[in-house]
XYZ file of C-alpha atoms in Angstrom:
321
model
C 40.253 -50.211 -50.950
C 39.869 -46.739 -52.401
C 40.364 -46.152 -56.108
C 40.801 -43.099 -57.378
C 40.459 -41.695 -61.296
C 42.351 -38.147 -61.496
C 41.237 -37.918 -65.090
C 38.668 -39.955 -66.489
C 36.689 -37.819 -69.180
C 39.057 -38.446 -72.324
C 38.770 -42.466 -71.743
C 35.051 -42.745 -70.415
C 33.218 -39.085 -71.955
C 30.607 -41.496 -71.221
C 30.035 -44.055 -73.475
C 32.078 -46.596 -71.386
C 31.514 -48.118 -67.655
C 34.103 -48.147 -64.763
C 32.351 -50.880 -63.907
C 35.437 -53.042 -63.620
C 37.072 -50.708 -61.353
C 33.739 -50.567 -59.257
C 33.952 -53.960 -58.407
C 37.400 -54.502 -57.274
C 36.677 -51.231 -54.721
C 35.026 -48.122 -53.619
C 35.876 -45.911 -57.198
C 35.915 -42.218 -57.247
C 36.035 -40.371 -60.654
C 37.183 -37.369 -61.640
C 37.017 -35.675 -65.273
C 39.864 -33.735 -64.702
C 41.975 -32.461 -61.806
C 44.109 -29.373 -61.879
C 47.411 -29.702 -60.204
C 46.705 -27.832 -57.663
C 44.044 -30.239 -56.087
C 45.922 -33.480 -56.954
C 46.634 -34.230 -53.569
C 43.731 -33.531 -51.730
C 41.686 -35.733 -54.478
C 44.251 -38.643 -54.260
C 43.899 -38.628 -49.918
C 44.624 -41.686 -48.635
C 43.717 -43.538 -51.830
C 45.620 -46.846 -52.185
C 44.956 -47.493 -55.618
C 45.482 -44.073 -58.575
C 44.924 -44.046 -61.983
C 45.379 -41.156 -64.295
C 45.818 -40.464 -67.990
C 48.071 -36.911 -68.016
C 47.577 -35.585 -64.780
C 51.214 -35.112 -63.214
C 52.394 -37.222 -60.118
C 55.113 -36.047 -58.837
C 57.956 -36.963 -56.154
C 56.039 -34.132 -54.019
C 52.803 -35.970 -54.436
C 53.920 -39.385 -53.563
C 55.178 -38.018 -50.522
C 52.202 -36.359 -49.648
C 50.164 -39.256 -50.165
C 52.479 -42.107 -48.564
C 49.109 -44.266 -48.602
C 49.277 -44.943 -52.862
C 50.401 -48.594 -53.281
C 49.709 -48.568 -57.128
C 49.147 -46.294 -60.057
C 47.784 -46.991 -63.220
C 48.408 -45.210 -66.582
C 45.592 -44.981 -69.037
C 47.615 -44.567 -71.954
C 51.244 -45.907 -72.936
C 52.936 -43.151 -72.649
C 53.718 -42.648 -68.575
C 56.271 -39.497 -68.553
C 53.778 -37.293 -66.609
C 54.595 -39.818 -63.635
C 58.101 -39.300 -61.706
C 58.984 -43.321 -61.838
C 62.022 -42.836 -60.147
C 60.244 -41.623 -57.328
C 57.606 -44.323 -57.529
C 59.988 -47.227 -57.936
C 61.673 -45.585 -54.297
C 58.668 -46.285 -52.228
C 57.756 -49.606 -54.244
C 55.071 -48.435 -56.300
C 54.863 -50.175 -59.438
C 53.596 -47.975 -62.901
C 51.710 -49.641 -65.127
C 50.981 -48.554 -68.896
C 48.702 -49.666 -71.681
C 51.592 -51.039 -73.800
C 49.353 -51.318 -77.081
C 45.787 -50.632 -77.152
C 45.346 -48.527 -80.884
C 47.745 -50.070 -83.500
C 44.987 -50.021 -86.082
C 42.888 -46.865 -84.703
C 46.339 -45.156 -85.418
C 47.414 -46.228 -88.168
C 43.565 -45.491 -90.277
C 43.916 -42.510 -88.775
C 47.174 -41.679 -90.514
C 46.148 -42.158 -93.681
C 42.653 -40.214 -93.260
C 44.629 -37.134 -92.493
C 46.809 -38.465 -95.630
C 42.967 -38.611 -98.149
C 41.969 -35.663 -96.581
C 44.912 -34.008 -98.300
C 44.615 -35.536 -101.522
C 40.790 -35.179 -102.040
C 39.839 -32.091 -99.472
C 36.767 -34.315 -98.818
C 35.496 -32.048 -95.576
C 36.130 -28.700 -98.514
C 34.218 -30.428 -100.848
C 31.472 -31.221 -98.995
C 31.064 -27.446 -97.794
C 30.761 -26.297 -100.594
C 28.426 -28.165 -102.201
C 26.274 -27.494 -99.459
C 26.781 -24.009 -99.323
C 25.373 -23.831 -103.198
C 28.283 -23.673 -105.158
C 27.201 -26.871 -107.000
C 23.644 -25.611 -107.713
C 25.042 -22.392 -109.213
C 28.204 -24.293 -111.395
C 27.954 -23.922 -114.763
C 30.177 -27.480 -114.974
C 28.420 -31.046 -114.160
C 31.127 -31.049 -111.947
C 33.987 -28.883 -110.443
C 37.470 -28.989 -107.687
C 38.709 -26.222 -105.473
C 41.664 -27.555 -104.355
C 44.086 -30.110 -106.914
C 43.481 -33.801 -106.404
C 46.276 -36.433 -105.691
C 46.046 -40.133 -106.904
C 48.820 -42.422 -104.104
C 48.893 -45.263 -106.829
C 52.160 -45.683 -107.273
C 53.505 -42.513 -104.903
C 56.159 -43.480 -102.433
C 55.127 -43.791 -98.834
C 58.378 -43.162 -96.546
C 57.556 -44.662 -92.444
C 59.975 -43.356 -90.072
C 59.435 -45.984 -87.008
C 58.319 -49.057 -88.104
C 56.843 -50.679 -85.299
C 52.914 -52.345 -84.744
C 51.386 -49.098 -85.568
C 54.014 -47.921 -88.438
C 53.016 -51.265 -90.656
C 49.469 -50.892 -89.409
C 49.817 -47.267 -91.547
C 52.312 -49.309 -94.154
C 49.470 -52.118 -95.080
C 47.356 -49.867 -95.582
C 49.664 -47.806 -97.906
C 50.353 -50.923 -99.870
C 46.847 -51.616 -100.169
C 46.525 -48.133 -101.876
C 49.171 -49.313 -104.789
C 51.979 -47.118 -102.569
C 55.131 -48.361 -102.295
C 56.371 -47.985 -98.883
C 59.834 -47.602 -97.665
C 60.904 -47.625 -94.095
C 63.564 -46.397 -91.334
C 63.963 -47.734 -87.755
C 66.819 -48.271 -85.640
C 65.682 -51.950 -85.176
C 64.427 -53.789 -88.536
C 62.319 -56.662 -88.060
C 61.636 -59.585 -90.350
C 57.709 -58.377 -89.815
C 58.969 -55.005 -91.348
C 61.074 -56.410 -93.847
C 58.011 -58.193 -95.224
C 56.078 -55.031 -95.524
C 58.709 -52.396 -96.951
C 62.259 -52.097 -97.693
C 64.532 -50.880 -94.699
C 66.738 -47.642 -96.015
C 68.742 -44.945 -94.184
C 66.887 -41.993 -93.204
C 68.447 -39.965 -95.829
C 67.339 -42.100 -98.606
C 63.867 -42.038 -97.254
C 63.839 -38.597 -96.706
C 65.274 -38.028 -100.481
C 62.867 -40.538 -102.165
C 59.370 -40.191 -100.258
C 56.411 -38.619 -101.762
C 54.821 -39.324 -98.091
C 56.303 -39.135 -94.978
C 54.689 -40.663 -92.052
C 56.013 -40.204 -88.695
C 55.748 -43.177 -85.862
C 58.256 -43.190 -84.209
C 58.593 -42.805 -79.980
C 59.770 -39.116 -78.706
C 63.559 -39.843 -77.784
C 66.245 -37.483 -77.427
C 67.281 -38.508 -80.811
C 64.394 -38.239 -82.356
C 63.085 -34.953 -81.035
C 62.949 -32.140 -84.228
C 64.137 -35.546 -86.282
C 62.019 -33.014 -88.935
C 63.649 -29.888 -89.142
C 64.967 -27.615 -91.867
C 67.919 -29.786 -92.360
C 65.998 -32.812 -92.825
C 63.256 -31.013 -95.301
C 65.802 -29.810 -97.206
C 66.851 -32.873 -98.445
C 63.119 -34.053 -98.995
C 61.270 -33.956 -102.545
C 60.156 -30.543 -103.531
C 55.872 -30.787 -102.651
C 56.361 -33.780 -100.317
C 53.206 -34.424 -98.043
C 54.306 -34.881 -93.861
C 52.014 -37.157 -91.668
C 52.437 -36.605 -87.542
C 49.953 -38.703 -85.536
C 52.839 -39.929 -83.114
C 54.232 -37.089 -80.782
C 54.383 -33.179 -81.511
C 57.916 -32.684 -80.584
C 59.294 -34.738 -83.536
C 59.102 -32.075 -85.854
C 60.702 -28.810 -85.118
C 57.030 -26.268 -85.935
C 58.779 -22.992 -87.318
C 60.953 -25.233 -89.402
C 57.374 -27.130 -91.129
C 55.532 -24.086 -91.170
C 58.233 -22.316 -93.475
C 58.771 -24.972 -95.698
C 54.785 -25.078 -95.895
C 54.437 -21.255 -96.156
C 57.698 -21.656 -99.313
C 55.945 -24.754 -101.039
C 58.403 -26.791 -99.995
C 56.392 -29.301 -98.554
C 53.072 -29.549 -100.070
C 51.270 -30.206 -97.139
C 50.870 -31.737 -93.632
C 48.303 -33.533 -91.575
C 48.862 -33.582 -87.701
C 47.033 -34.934 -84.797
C 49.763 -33.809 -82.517
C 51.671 -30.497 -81.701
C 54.684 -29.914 -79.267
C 52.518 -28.293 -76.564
C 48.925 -30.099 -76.195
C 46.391 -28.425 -76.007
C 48.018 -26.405 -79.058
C 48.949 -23.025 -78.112
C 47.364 -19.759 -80.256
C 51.126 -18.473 -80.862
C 52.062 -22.001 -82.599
C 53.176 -21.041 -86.211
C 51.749 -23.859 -87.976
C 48.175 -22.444 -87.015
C 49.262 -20.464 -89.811
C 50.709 -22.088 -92.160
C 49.710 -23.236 -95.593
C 47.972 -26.147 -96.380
C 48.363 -27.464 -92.632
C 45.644 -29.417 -91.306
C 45.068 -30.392 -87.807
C 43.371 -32.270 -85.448
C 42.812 -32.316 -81.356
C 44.890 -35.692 -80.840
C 42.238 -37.841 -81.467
C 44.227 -40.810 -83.442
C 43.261 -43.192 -80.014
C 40.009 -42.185 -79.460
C 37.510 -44.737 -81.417
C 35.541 -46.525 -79.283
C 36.816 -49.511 -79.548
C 40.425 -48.488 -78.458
C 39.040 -46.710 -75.421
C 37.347 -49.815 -74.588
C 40.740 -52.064 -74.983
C 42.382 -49.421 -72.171
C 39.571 -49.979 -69.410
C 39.708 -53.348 -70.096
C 43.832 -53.353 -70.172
C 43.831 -51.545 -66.775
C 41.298 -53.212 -65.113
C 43.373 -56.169 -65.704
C 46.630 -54.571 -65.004
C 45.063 -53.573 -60.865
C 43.682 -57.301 -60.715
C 47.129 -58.725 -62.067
C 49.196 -56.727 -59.096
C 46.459 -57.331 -56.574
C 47.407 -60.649 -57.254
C 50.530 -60.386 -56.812
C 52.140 -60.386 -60.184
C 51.647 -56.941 -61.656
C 52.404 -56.836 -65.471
C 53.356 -53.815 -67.797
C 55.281 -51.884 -65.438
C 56.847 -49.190 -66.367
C 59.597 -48.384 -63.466
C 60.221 -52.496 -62.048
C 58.651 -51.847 -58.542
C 57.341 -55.543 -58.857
C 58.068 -57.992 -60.981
């Protein structure tokens, strides 16, 4: 049995083993393949896994020997399931592998905003301490959360992984999903978006990329938010319309806003909030702790020995059941 990995060097950069792939059969790994060599890498490989390189209805067909494909990552819309679920090839995903990597993550972009910690630091070592006149100075103002409203839009595992911690902080949090759960309702108070959006001091976004949630941010909805309200994206780029936040951080409108995610990944040098005020963001690197990493391997490894076996789990497009 031939396994190949189309993308391997965000999970493993190295500090992990595909030893577990290894020893169920003959594993190939790439760090990355670009689209145009997809097919000849995949060959007559029975067995694919991949993290966001494309397979496409073309690609299945020019590989008619893949029997399974494995997603490193829970998110599987770079894979046409449709097509796969034709020729009875299941899709399996790594339903939830980061709740708590996530959700800390979240709120470091959140105390990076308040305290400017990284700022700080530069400038203390670039002298400006040894040459204050003051025992002690700020560039940038300095925000205390006890007692600020956090607002979670999506309040699933990794929304009250970012709400506990919240609470722990003295916020109070507040909370808006199409499906409530008594685990939410123990953690915040369920309220219509526009009460959220009206009320929050913090906005956190965790919610899936739907149809009806794509640009759920946009000048419409920042309007109605608090004048120097703080915006948190570590879920998916496209939930926040970009010209829309980069004007309202440009006005003051929105104080500021810590993302780990941008509509087109990697982030694009024409992509407005580049530019805008009091923006700060990072390479989408809420998942990438160790420990995380470690849970996908394991997850998939044990998602290709559950379907060798005959009862594949997490799949995506019901190939098998």
């Amino acid at each position: 049995m031939k396994i190949v990995v189309l993308d391997g060097y965000t999970e493993n950069p190295g500090d992990l083993s595909w030893g577990g792939f290894e020893a169920i059969g003959e594993t190939v790994v790439y760090d990355r393949t670009p689209e145009e060599q997809i097919v000849e890498r995949i060959g007559e490989a029975e067995i694919v896994i991949l993290n966001k390189t494309p397979i496409t209805r073309a690609t299945l067909e020019a590989c008619p020997g893949i029997k399974y494909i494995g997603v490193l990552a829970t998110g599987y819309n770079v894979v046409d399931t449709d097509a796969a679920r034709e020729r009875g090839i299941p899709v399996c995903n790594i339903p939830s592998y980061g709740t708590a990597s996530v959700g800390q993550f979240a709120i470091a972009l959140l105390l990076e905003i308040c305290h400017h910690i990284g700022a700080h630091s530069d400038s203390v070592h670039n002298g400006d301490w040894e040459r204050s006149a003051d025992w002690c100075y700020w560039n940038h103002p300095l925000i205390e959360l006890d007692g600020k409203t956090m607002g979670i839009i999506g309040f699933g595992r990794i929304g009250q992984a970012t709400g506990r911690i919240a609470k722990a902080l003295g916020m109070k949090v507040v909370a808006y999903d199409a499906h409530p759960s008594d685990a939410g309702r123990a953690l915040a108070g369920y309220v219509k978006l526009d009460t959220l959006l009206a009320t929050s001091d913090v906005i956190a976004l965790h919610c899936p990329l739907f149809p009806e949630t794509q640009g759920i941010i946009d000048r419409a909805a920042i309007a109605k938010m608090k004048d120097g309200v703080i915006i948190l994206n570590n879920s998916r780029g496209p939930l926040i319309v970009e010209q829309d936040l980069a004007d309202a951080l440009d006005s003051g409108k929105v104080a500021a806003a810590g993302l780990d995610v941008v509509s087109t990944e990697p982030i694009r040098g024409d992509n407005p909030l580049l530019k805008a005020k009091n923006c700060i963001i990072t390479p989408h690197i809420s998942w990438a702790a160790r420990e995380p990493r470690q849970r996908i391997m394991d997850m998939a490894v044990e998602n290709l020995k559950a379907f060798l076996g005959g009862g594949a789990v997490n799949v995506v497009n019901s190939a098998h059941s």
